Amino acid sequence: MKSHAKSRLRAAAAAAVTVTLGCTALAAVPTTASAAGEPIAVQYRTGATGASADQSEPWLKVRNTGSGSVQLSNVKIRYYFKGDAVGEVYRFACSWAVKGCGNITGTFGTLAHPTATADRYLEIGFTSGAGSLAPGADTGDMQLRFYRSNWQPLVQSDDYSFGAGSAAYTDWTKVTAQLGGATVWGTAPEGNGPTDPTDPTDPTDPTDPPGDGATLFDDFNYSGHTDPRIAAHGWSVRSNAGGPGVPGATWAPDKVTFATQSGNSIMNLETSTAGTGESTKQTEILTQSMKFRNGTYAARVRFNDAPKSGPDGDHLVQTFFTINDLKAPMADDYAEYDFEYLPNGGWGESGNILYTTSWETYRPDPWEAVNQHTESRQSYAGWHDLVVTIDNNAITYYIDGQLFGTHGAAYLPERGMSINFNQWLIDLAGQTSTTPRAYDQQVDYVLHVKDQVLTPSQVNAKVAALRAAGTTFQDTVPAG
């Protein structure tokens, strides 16, 4: 979470994601019917046959029906269902799997074109630890389940992908499978196929505007944290005390450094600790102005799973976000939109997890949060293109050109925000050693285009054009 709000809030609530009031969402990717000779097939059976149940239990197997090896980390499976209530939050769990539950991920999304039997889906993915499938091989059992976060009974008899009579594994085309982004198995609910009208946020939509609006672009081409151009360009390198993070920690401007890598100037945020609050140094850079609202926000960020020195395991948060100030508990003009990567878990998570979260408001005491989030439990170590767009209808998050989450109009901003990057420690419970260690988060550039929704490809094109013109900084976004 963020510099002023989220962090200390999630510290107050063991995992704020478990109390969100919005539903988790991912924008739908078109799917198509399976065809003979495709490389994989999906088998299904149910572990809960009732019309209603405490939890739905889609048990799945993926079979390699092709002639070459299939890397499971390239496979995504979608199980489609009808939500039980508006704004309902669901939770995913893996009971047992031949490939290991730690190698299976589950996220929820909403369909662009809801039907009478489906407006949501559960997307199953695999980490690199799941390995590959040789021709003719399958994953073996994946005994999966999902349930309402309030543990009320769910109705599954009206779910598109549910099969009450599927007590044994059988090929099941009411789930879809993608391999490398292309659908190779199954039929999606009506209206969500590749020949249906495209969603206006589809990253390939040629009607998106060209990105010629008022622009902030910074290539972070500075000599160091004392470079006067940083303040002249509207940035503040944080040194004041306060949350988020470990009590007693300080925000260290000298840990924000700049270098050149592969011809690009790179900003580095270093966070270090020796296992005490007093030894913990965190880093943050933010715009001085809160003049940014609707439009496109983009950054190229390198997340790191391991420290550059010392023992690993700290509950670290690496971020790119926008935020404004909470004027009063539950104030309705608060706004915050986050990318937050936890390489070592935290907030009740035990491993890698990436959150995107859209905040309407909150109250710190007693804790109450109004937000919507999407999460993915896998490693995001390395460079990633992060894009979030905000228009008058939705907030849409992309990672590396792919739709990651779409959040509803209830979470749109009412006033301007700052743009921030920070890296900090939730607590010292993940690693109790007193051996010094340090972690890096790196940023290549940041871009904002006011009041225009750009596709990820348009973001890349605009950044390339700015760099080709020799532009290292530009800010034409009006104040206020």
Coordinates of C-alpha atoms in Angstrom, one line a residue:
M1 CA 0.0 0.0 0.0
K2 CA 1.0 3.4 0.1
S3 CA 3.1 5.9 1.6
H4 CA 0.5 7.5 3.8
A5 CA -2.5 5.3 3.9
K6 CA -2.4 1.8 2.9
S7 CA 0.5 0.5 4.7
R8 CA -0.3 1.2 8.2
L9 CA -3.8 0.2 7.3
R10 CA -2.9 -3.2 6.1
A11 CA -0.7 -3.5 9.1
A12 CA -3.8 -2.8 11.2
A13 CA -5.8 -5.5 9.4
A14 CA -3.7 -8.6 8.9
A15 CA -4.7 -8.7 5.3
A16 CA -6.9 -5.9 4.0
V17 CA -7.6 -7.9 0.9
T18 CA -9.8 -10.2 3.0
V19 CA -12.1 -7.4 3.9
T20 CA -12.5 -5.6 0.6
L21 CA -16.0 -4.7 -0.3
G22 CA -15.7 -4.9 -4.1
C23 CA -15.4 -8.0 -6.2
T24 CA -12.1 -9.2 -7.6
A25 CA -12.1 -8.6 -11.4
L26 CA -10.2 -9.4 -14.5
A27 CA -11.3 -8.3 -18.0
A28 CA -12.3 -11.2 -20.2
V29 CA -10.1 -12.4 -23.0
P30 CA -12.1 -13.7 -26.0
T31 CA -12.3 -17.5 -26.3
T32 CA -13.1 -19.9 -29.1
A33 CA -14.3 -23.5 -29.6
S34 CA -11.7 -26.3 -29.5
A35 CA -10.6 -27.8 -32.8
A36 CA -9.2 -31.2 -33.7
G37 CA -5.5 -31.4 -33.4
E38 CA -5.1 -28.7 -30.8
P39 CA -2.2 -29.2 -28.3
I40 CA -4.1 -29.5 -25.0
A41 CA -7.4 -30.7 -23.6
V42 CA -9.0 -30.2 -20.2
Q43 CA -10.8 -32.8 -18.2
Y44 CA -13.2 -32.0 -15.4
R45 CA -15.1 -33.7 -12.5
T46 CA -16.8 -32.1 -9.5
G47 CA -16.1 -32.9 -5.9
A48 CA -19.4 -31.2 -4.9
T49 CA -22.4 -32.3 -6.9
G50 CA -25.2 -30.5 -5.1
A51 CA -27.2 -27.7 -6.7
S52 CA -25.9 -25.5 -3.8
A53 CA -22.8 -26.1 -1.6
D54 CA -20.5 -24.5 0.9
Q55 CA -17.9 -24.4 -1.9
S56 CA -17.6 -25.3 -5.5
E57 CA -15.1 -28.0 -6.3
P58 CA -13.9 -28.0 -9.9
W59 CA -11.3 -30.8 -10.1
L60 CA -9.3 -30.5 -13.3
K61 CA -6.6 -32.3 -15.4
V62 CA -4.7 -30.8 -18.4
R63 CA -3.7 -33.3 -21.1
N64 CA -1.0 -32.8 -23.8
T65 CA -2.7 -34.0 -26.9
G66 CA -0.1 -32.6 -29.3
S67 CA 3.2 -33.8 -30.5
G68 CA 5.5 -31.4 -28.6
S69 CA 6.2 -30.5 -25.0
V70 CA 3.9 -28.0 -23.3
Q71 CA 5.3 -25.6 -20.7
L72 CA 2.5 -25.4 -18.1
S73 CA 3.5 -21.8 -17.1
N74 CA 2.1 -20.8 -20.5
V75 CA -1.3 -22.4 -19.8
K76 CA -4.4 -20.7 -18.4
I77 CA -7.7 -22.4 -17.7
R78 CA -11.0 -20.6 -17.1
Y79 CA -14.0 -22.0 -15.2
Y80 CA -17.1 -19.8 -15.7
F81 CA -19.8 -19.2 -13.0
K82 CA -22.6 -16.9 -12.0
G83 CA -21.9 -14.7 -9.0
D84 CA -24.2 -15.2 -6.0
A85 CA -24.6 -11.5 -5.1
V86 CA -23.6 -8.1 -6.4
G87 CA -20.1 -7.2 -5.2
E88 CA -19.5 -10.7 -3.8
V89 CA -15.9 -11.6 -3.0
Y90 CA -14.7 -15.2 -3.7
R91 CA -11.6 -17.1 -2.4
F92 CA -9.6 -19.8 -4.2
A93 CA -7.9 -22.8 -2.6
C94 CA -6.2 -25.9 -3.7
S95 CA -6.8 -29.0 -1.6
W96 CA -4.4 -31.3 -3.3
A97 CA -2.6 -31.6 -6.7
V98 CA -0.1 -34.0 -8.2
K99 CA 1.9 -31.0 -9.4
G100 CA 1.8 -29.4 -5.9
C101 CA -0.6 -26.7 -4.8
G102 CA 2.3 -24.3 -4.5
N103 CA 2.7 -24.4 -8.3
I104 CA -1.0 -23.6 -9.0
T105 CA -2.5 -20.1 -9.0
G106 CA -6.1 -19.0 -8.9
T107 CA -7.5 -15.6 -9.7
F108 CA -11.1 -14.3 -10.3
G109 CA -12.4 -12.1 -13.1
T110 CA -15.5 -10.7 -14.5
L111 CA -16.8 -11.3 -18.0
A112 CA -17.1 -8.3 -20.4
H113 CA -20.5 -9.7 -21.6
P114 CA -22.3 -11.4 -18.8
T115 CA -24.9 -14.1 -19.5
A116 CA -27.6 -15.9 -17.5
T117 CA -25.2 -18.5 -16.4
A118 CA -21.9 -16.7 -16.2
D119 CA -20.6 -13.2 -15.1
R120 CA -17.4 -14.4 -13.4
Y121 CA -14.6 -16.8 -14.0
L122 CA -11.9 -18.5 -12.0
E123 CA -8.6 -18.5 -13.9
I124 CA -6.1 -21.3 -13.1
G125 CA -2.5 -20.8 -13.9
F126 CA 0.8 -22.5 -13.2
T127 CA 4.2 -21.3 -11.9
S128 CA 7.5 -22.4 -13.5
G129 CA 7.7 -25.1 -10.8
A130 CA 4.9 -27.0 -12.4
G131 CA 7.3 -27.9 -15.2
S132 CA 6.1 -29.2 -18.6
L133 CA 4.0 -32.0 -20.1
A134 CA 5.4 -34.4 -22.6
P135 CA 3.1 -35.6 -25.5
G136 CA 0.4 -37.8 -24.1
A137 CA 1.1 -36.8 -20.4
D138 CA -1.3 -35.0 -18.1
T139 CA -1.1 -33.0 -14.9
G140 CA -2.8 -35.6 -12.7
D141 CA -5.4 -34.5 -10.2
M142 CA -5.9 -30.8 -9.4
Q143 CA -8.4 -30.8 -6.6
L144 CA -9.5 -27.2 -6.6
R145 CA -12.2 -25.2 -4.8
F146 CA -13.6 -21.8 -4.3
Y147 CA -16.1 -20.2 -1.9
R148 CA -17.8 -17.0 -0.9
S149 CA -15.6 -15.0 1.5
N150 CA -18.5 -14.9 4.0
W151 CA -18.8 -18.7 3.8
Q152 CA -22.5 -18.5 2.9
P153 CA -23.8 -21.3 0.6
L154 CA -23.2 -20.7 -3.1
V155 CA -25.5 -21.9 -5.9
Q156 CA -23.7 -23.7 -8.6
S157 CA -26.6 -25.3 -10.5
D158 CA -26.8 -22.1 -12.6
D159 CA -23.1 -22.0 -13.3
Y160 CA -22.0 -22.3 -17.0
S161 CA -19.0 -24.6 -16.3
F162 CA -20.6 -26.8 -13.6
G163 CA -21.5 -30.4 -14.3
A164 CA -23.6 -32.1 -11.6
G165 CA -23.2 -35.5 -13.2
S166 CA -19.4 -35.3 -13.7
A167 CA -18.3 -37.7 -11.0
A168 CA -15.4 -39.0 -13.1
Y169 CA -12.9 -37.1 -15.2
T170 CA -14.1 -36.4 -18.8
D171 CA -13.2 -34.0 -21.5
W172 CA -15.1 -30.8 -20.7
T173 CA -15.5 -28.0 -23.3
K174 CA -17.4 -25.7 -20.8
V175 CA -14.0 -24.7 -19.5
T176 CA -11.5 -23.0 -21.8
A177 CA -7.7 -23.2 -22.0
Q178 CA -5.2 -20.8 -23.4
L179 CA -1.7 -21.6 -24.4
G180 CA 0.6 -18.7 -24.9
G181 CA -2.4 -16.4 -25.0
A182 CA -4.2 -18.2 -27.7
T183 CA -7.4 -20.2 -26.9
V184 CA -6.9 -23.9 -27.8
W185 CA -9.7 -25.6 -25.9
G186 CA -13.3 -25.1 -24.9
T187 CA -16.1 -22.7 -25.6
A188 CA -16.7 -19.5 -23.6
P189 CA -20.2 -18.3 -22.6
E190 CA -22.2 -16.7 -25.4
G191 CA -21.0 -13.2 -26.3
N192 CA -17.5 -13.7 -25.1
G193 CA -16.0 -15.3 -28.2
P194 CA -13.4 -13.7 -30.6
T195 CA -16.0 -12.7 -33.2
D196 CA -18.1 -10.7 -30.6
P197 CA -17.8 -6.9 -30.4
T198 CA -14.5 -5.9 -28.7
D199 CA -14.4 -4.3 -25.4
P200 CA -13.4 -0.6 -25.6
T201 CA -10.4 -1.4 -23.3
D202 CA -9.2 -4.2 -25.5
P203 CA -5.4 -3.6 -25.9
T204 CA -5.6 -4.2 -29.6
D205 CA -8.5 -1.8 -30.2
P206 CA -7.4 0.6 -33.1
T207 CA -9.9 3.3 -32.1
D208 CA -8.1 4.3 -28.9
P209 CA -6.7 7.9 -29.0
P210 CA -3.2 8.4 -30.1
G211 CA -1.9 9.8 -26.8
D212 CA -1.4 13.4 -27.9
G213 CA -2.9 14.9 -24.7
A214 CA -1.1 16.8 -21.9
T215 CA 1.8 14.6 -20.8
L216 CA 4.2 14.0 -18.0
F217 CA 7.2 11.9 -19.0
D218 CA 10.3 11.4 -16.9
D219 CA 13.2 9.2 -17.9
F220 CA 14.8 9.7 -14.5
N221 CA 18.0 11.0 -16.0
Y222 CA 19.5 12.6 -12.8
S223 CA 22.9 12.7 -11.2
G224 CA 21.7 11.9 -7.7
H225 CA 19.1 12.6 -5.1
T226 CA 20.5 16.1 -4.6
D227 CA 20.2 17.0 -8.3
P228 CA 18.2 20.3 -8.3
R229 CA 16.4 19.2 -11.4
I230 CA 14.5 16.6 -9.4
A231 CA 12.6 19.3 -7.4
A232 CA 12.4 21.6 -10.5
H233 CA 10.7 18.7 -12.3
G234 CA 8.1 18.5 -9.6
W235 CA 9.4 15.5 -7.6
S236 CA 10.1 15.1 -3.9
V237 CA 12.5 12.5 -2.5
R238 CA 11.0 11.6 0.8
S239 CA 12.8 12.3 4.1
N240 CA 10.0 13.0 6.5
A241 CA 9.0 10.4 9.2
G242 CA 5.9 8.3 9.3
G243 CA 4.2 5.3 7.7
P244 CA 4.0 3.0 6.1
G245 CA 6.5 0.4 7.3
V246 CA 8.4 -0.7 10.3
P247 CA 8.0 1.5 13.4
G248 CA 11.2 3.5 13.9
A249 CA 12.3 3.2 10.3
T250 CA 13.5 6.3 8.4
W251 CA 13.0 7.4 4.8
A252 CA 16.5 7.8 3.3
P253 CA 16.9 10.2 0.3
D254 CA 20.5 9.1 -0.2
K255 CA 19.2 5.5 -1.0
V256 CA 17.5 6.9 -4.1
T257 CA 20.2 6.7 -6.8
F258 CA 20.5 6.9 -10.6
A259 CA 22.6 5.0 -13.1
T260 CA 22.7 4.1 -16.8
Q261 CA 21.9 0.5 -17.9
S262 CA 21.8 -0.6 -21.6
G263 CA 21.7 3.0 -22.7
N264 CA 18.7 4.0 -20.4
S265 CA 18.9 6.0 -17.3
I266 CA 17.5 4.0 -14.3
M267 CA 16.3 5.1 -10.9
N268 CA 17.1 2.7 -8.0
L269 CA 15.2 2.6 -4.7
E270 CA 17.1 0.7 -2.0
T271 CA 15.6 -0.5 1.3
S272 CA 17.8 -2.0 3.9
T273 CA 17.6 -3.3 7.5
A274 CA 19.6 -5.1 10.1
G275 CA 16.5 -6.5 11.8
T276 CA 15.5 -3.4 13.9
G277 CA 13.3 -0.4 13.3
E278 CA 16.2 2.0 13.9
S279 CA 18.4 0.2 11.3
T280 CA 15.6 0.1 8.6
K281 CA 16.0 2.6 5.8
Q282 CA 13.1 2.9 3.3
T283 CA 12.8 4.9 0.1
E284 CA 10.1 6.9 -1.7
I285 CA 9.8 9.4 -4.5
L286 CA 6.6 11.2 -5.3
T287 CA 5.2 14.2 -7.3
Q288 CA 4.8 17.4 -5.2
S289 CA 1.5 18.1 -7.1
M290 CA -1.7 16.2 -6.8
K291 CA -2.8 17.2 -10.3
F292 CA -3.2 13.8 -11.9
R293 CA -6.7 12.2 -12.3
N294 CA -8.2 10.5 -15.4
G295 CA -6.0 9.2 -18.2
T296 CA -3.2 6.7 -18.6
Y297 CA -0.4 6.0 -16.1
A298 CA 2.6 3.8 -17.1
A299 CA 6.0 2.8 -15.7
R300 CA 8.6 0.2 -16.4
V301 CA 9.6 -1.3 -13.1
R302 CA 12.0 -4.0 -12.1
F303 CA 10.9 -6.1 -9.1
N304 CA 13.3 -8.3 -7.2
D305 CA 12.6 -11.4 -5.3
A306 CA 16.0 -11.6 -3.5
P307 CA 18.1 -9.1 -1.7
K308 CA 21.3 -7.8 -3.4
S309 CA 23.1 -8.6 -0.2
G310 CA 22.4 -10.4 3.1
P311 CA 19.7 -13.0 4.0
D312 CA 16.4 -13.1 2.2
G313 CA 12.9 -13.3 3.6
D314 CA 11.8 -9.8 4.6
H315 CA 8.1 -8.8 4.1
L316 CA 8.9 -6.2 1.5
V317 CA 6.5 -4.1 -0.6
Q318 CA 7.6 -2.7 -4.0
T319 CA 5.2 -0.3 -5.6
F320 CA 4.0 2.1 -8.3
F321 CA 0.8 4.0 -7.4
T322 CA -1.3 7.2 -7.4
I323 CA -2.9 8.6 -4.2
N324 CA -4.4 11.7 -2.6
D325 CA -4.9 12.5 1.1
L326 CA -7.7 11.2 3.3
K327 CA -9.4 14.3 4.6
A328 CA -11.6 12.4 7.1
P329 CA -12.4 8.8 7.9
M330 CA -14.6 7.4 5.1
A331 CA -14.2 10.6 3.1
D332 CA -15.7 10.0 -0.3
D333 CA -13.1 12.0 -2.3
Y334 CA -10.2 9.8 -1.3
A335 CA -8.6 7.8 -4.2
E336 CA -5.6 5.4 -4.6
Y337 CA -4.6 3.0 -7.4
D338 CA -1.8 0.6 -6.7
F339 CA 0.6 -1.9 -8.1
E340 CA 2.1 -3.7 -5.1
Y341 CA 4.5 -6.6 -5.3
L342 CA 5.3 -8.7 -2.1
P343 CA 8.2 -10.9 -3.1
N344 CA 8.3 -12.7 0.3
G345 CA 4.6 -12.5 1.2
G346 CA 3.1 -10.5 4.1
W347 CA -0.4 -9.4 5.1
G348 CA -1.2 -13.1 5.7
E349 CA 0.4 -14.3 2.5
S350 CA 3.3 -16.8 2.6
G351 CA 4.9 -16.3 -0.9
N352 CA 5.1 -14.1 -4.0
I353 CA 2.0 -12.1 -4.6
L354 CA 1.2 -9.0 -6.8
Y355 CA -1.8 -6.8 -6.0
T356 CA -3.6 -4.2 -8.0
T357 CA -6.0 -2.3 -5.8
S358 CA -8.5 0.5 -6.4
W359 CA -9.5 2.4 -3.3
E360 CA -12.7 4.4 -2.7
T361 CA -12.1 5.2 1.0
Y362 CA -11.3 3.7 4.4
R363 CA -11.5 4.3 8.1
P364 CA -8.4 3.4 10.2
D365 CA -10.2 2.9 13.5
P366 CA -12.2 0.8 13.6
W367 CA -10.9 -0.6 10.4
E368 CA -13.2 -0.4 7.4
A369 CA -12.1 -0.5 3.8
V370 CA -13.9 0.2 0.5
N371 CA -11.8 -1.1 -2.3
Q372 CA -11.5 -3.6 -5.1
H373 CA -8.4 -5.7 -5.9
T374 CA -7.0 -8.3 -8.2
E375 CA -4.1 -10.6 -7.1
S376 CA -1.7 -13.1 -8.7
R377 CA 0.4 -15.5 -6.7
Q378 CA 3.5 -16.0 -8.7
S379 CA 7.0 -14.5 -9.0
Y380 CA 7.2 -11.1 -10.9
A381 CA 11.0 -10.8 -10.5
G382 CA 12.4 -8.8 -13.4
W383 CA 11.4 -5.9 -15.6
H384 CA 7.6 -5.3 -16.2
D385 CA 5.5 -2.8 -18.1
L386 CA 2.8 -1.5 -15.7
V387 CA -0.1 0.4 -17.1
V388 CA -3.3 1.6 -15.4
T389 CA -6.0 3.6 -17.2
I390 CA -8.8 5.6 -15.7
D391 CA -11.8 6.9 -17.6
N392 CA -15.4 7.7 -16.6
N393 CA -16.4 4.0 -16.5
A394 CA -13.6 1.9 -15.0
I395 CA -10.0 1.5 -13.8
T396 CA -8.1 -1.0 -15.9
Y397 CA -4.7 -2.6 -15.0
Y398 CA -2.3 -4.1 -17.5
I399 CA 1.0 -6.0 -16.9
D400 CA 3.3 -6.6 -19.9
G401 CA 0.6 -5.7 -22.3
Q402 CA -2.0 -8.2 -20.9
L403 CA -5.2 -7.3 -19.0
F404 CA -4.7 -8.0 -15.3
G405 CA -7.7 -6.4 -13.6
T406 CA -10.7 -4.2 -14.3
H407 CA -12.3 -2.4 -11.4
G408 CA -15.7 -0.7 -11.3
A409 CA -17.0 2.9 -11.6
A410 CA -17.6 3.0 -7.8
Y411 CA -13.8 3.4 -7.3
L412 CA -13.2 6.3 -9.8
P413 CA -11.3 9.4 -8.4
E414 CA -13.2 12.5 -7.5
R415 CA -10.1 14.7 -7.4
G416 CA -6.4 14.8 -8.4
M417 CA -3.6 12.6 -7.1
S418 CA 0.2 12.4 -6.8
I419 CA 2.3 9.7 -8.6
N420 CA 4.5 7.7 -6.3
F421 CA 7.1 4.9 -6.2
N422 CA 8.2 3.4 -2.9
Q423 CA 9.8 0.4 -1.3
W424 CA 9.3 -0.5 2.4
L425 CA 9.0 -3.3 5.0
I426 CA 5.6 -4.3 6.4
D427 CA 7.2 -5.7 9.5
L428 CA 10.3 -7.7 10.6
A429 CA 8.6 -11.0 11.1
G430 CA 9.6 -12.5 7.7
Q431 CA 13.3 -12.4 8.6
T432 CA 14.4 -12.1 12.2
S433 CA 18.2 -12.0 11.6
T434 CA 20.3 -9.0 12.7
T435 CA 22.6 -9.5 9.7
P436 CA 22.3 -6.4 7.4
R437 CA 20.5 -6.9 4.1
A438 CA 19.4 -4.6 1.3
Y439 CA 16.8 -4.8 -1.5
D440 CA 16.5 -2.9 -4.8
Q441 CA 13.5 -1.8 -6.9
Q442 CA 14.3 -0.1 -10.2
V443 CA 12.4 2.3 -12.4
D444 CA 13.1 3.0 -16.0
Y445 CA 10.5 5.7 -16.8
V446 CA 7.1 7.1 -15.8
L447 CA 4.4 8.4 -18.2
H448 CA 1.0 10.0 -17.7
V449 CA -1.3 11.2 -20.5
K450 CA -4.2 13.3 -19.2
D451 CA -7.7 12.2 -20.1
Q452 CA -6.7 9.7 -22.7
V453 CA -6.9 5.9 -22.5
L454 CA -3.9 4.4 -24.2
T455 CA -3.4 0.8 -25.0
P456 CA -0.1 -0.8 -23.8
S457 CA 1.2 -0.8 -27.3
Q458 CA 0.4 3.0 -27.6
V459 CA 2.3 3.6 -24.4
N460 CA 5.3 1.8 -25.8
A461 CA 5.1 3.8 -29.0
K462 CA 4.8 7.1 -27.2
V463 CA 7.8 6.4 -24.9
A464 CA 9.8 5.3 -27.9
A465 CA 9.0 8.5 -29.8
L466 CA 9.9 10.7 -26.8
R467 CA 13.2 8.9 -26.4
A468 CA 13.9 9.1 -30.1
A469 CA 13.4 12.8 -29.9
G470 CA 15.9 13.0 -27.1
T471 CA 13.3 14.0 -24.5
T472 CA 14.3 13.0 -21.0
F473 CA 11.6 15.1 -19.2
Q474 CA 8.3 16.7 -20.2
D475 CA 5.4 18.0 -18.2
T476 CA 2.5 19.7 -20.0
V477 CA -0.1 18.6 -17.5
P478 CA -1.8 21.7 -16.2
A479 CA -1.9 22.4 -12.4
G480 CA -5.1 21.8 -10.5

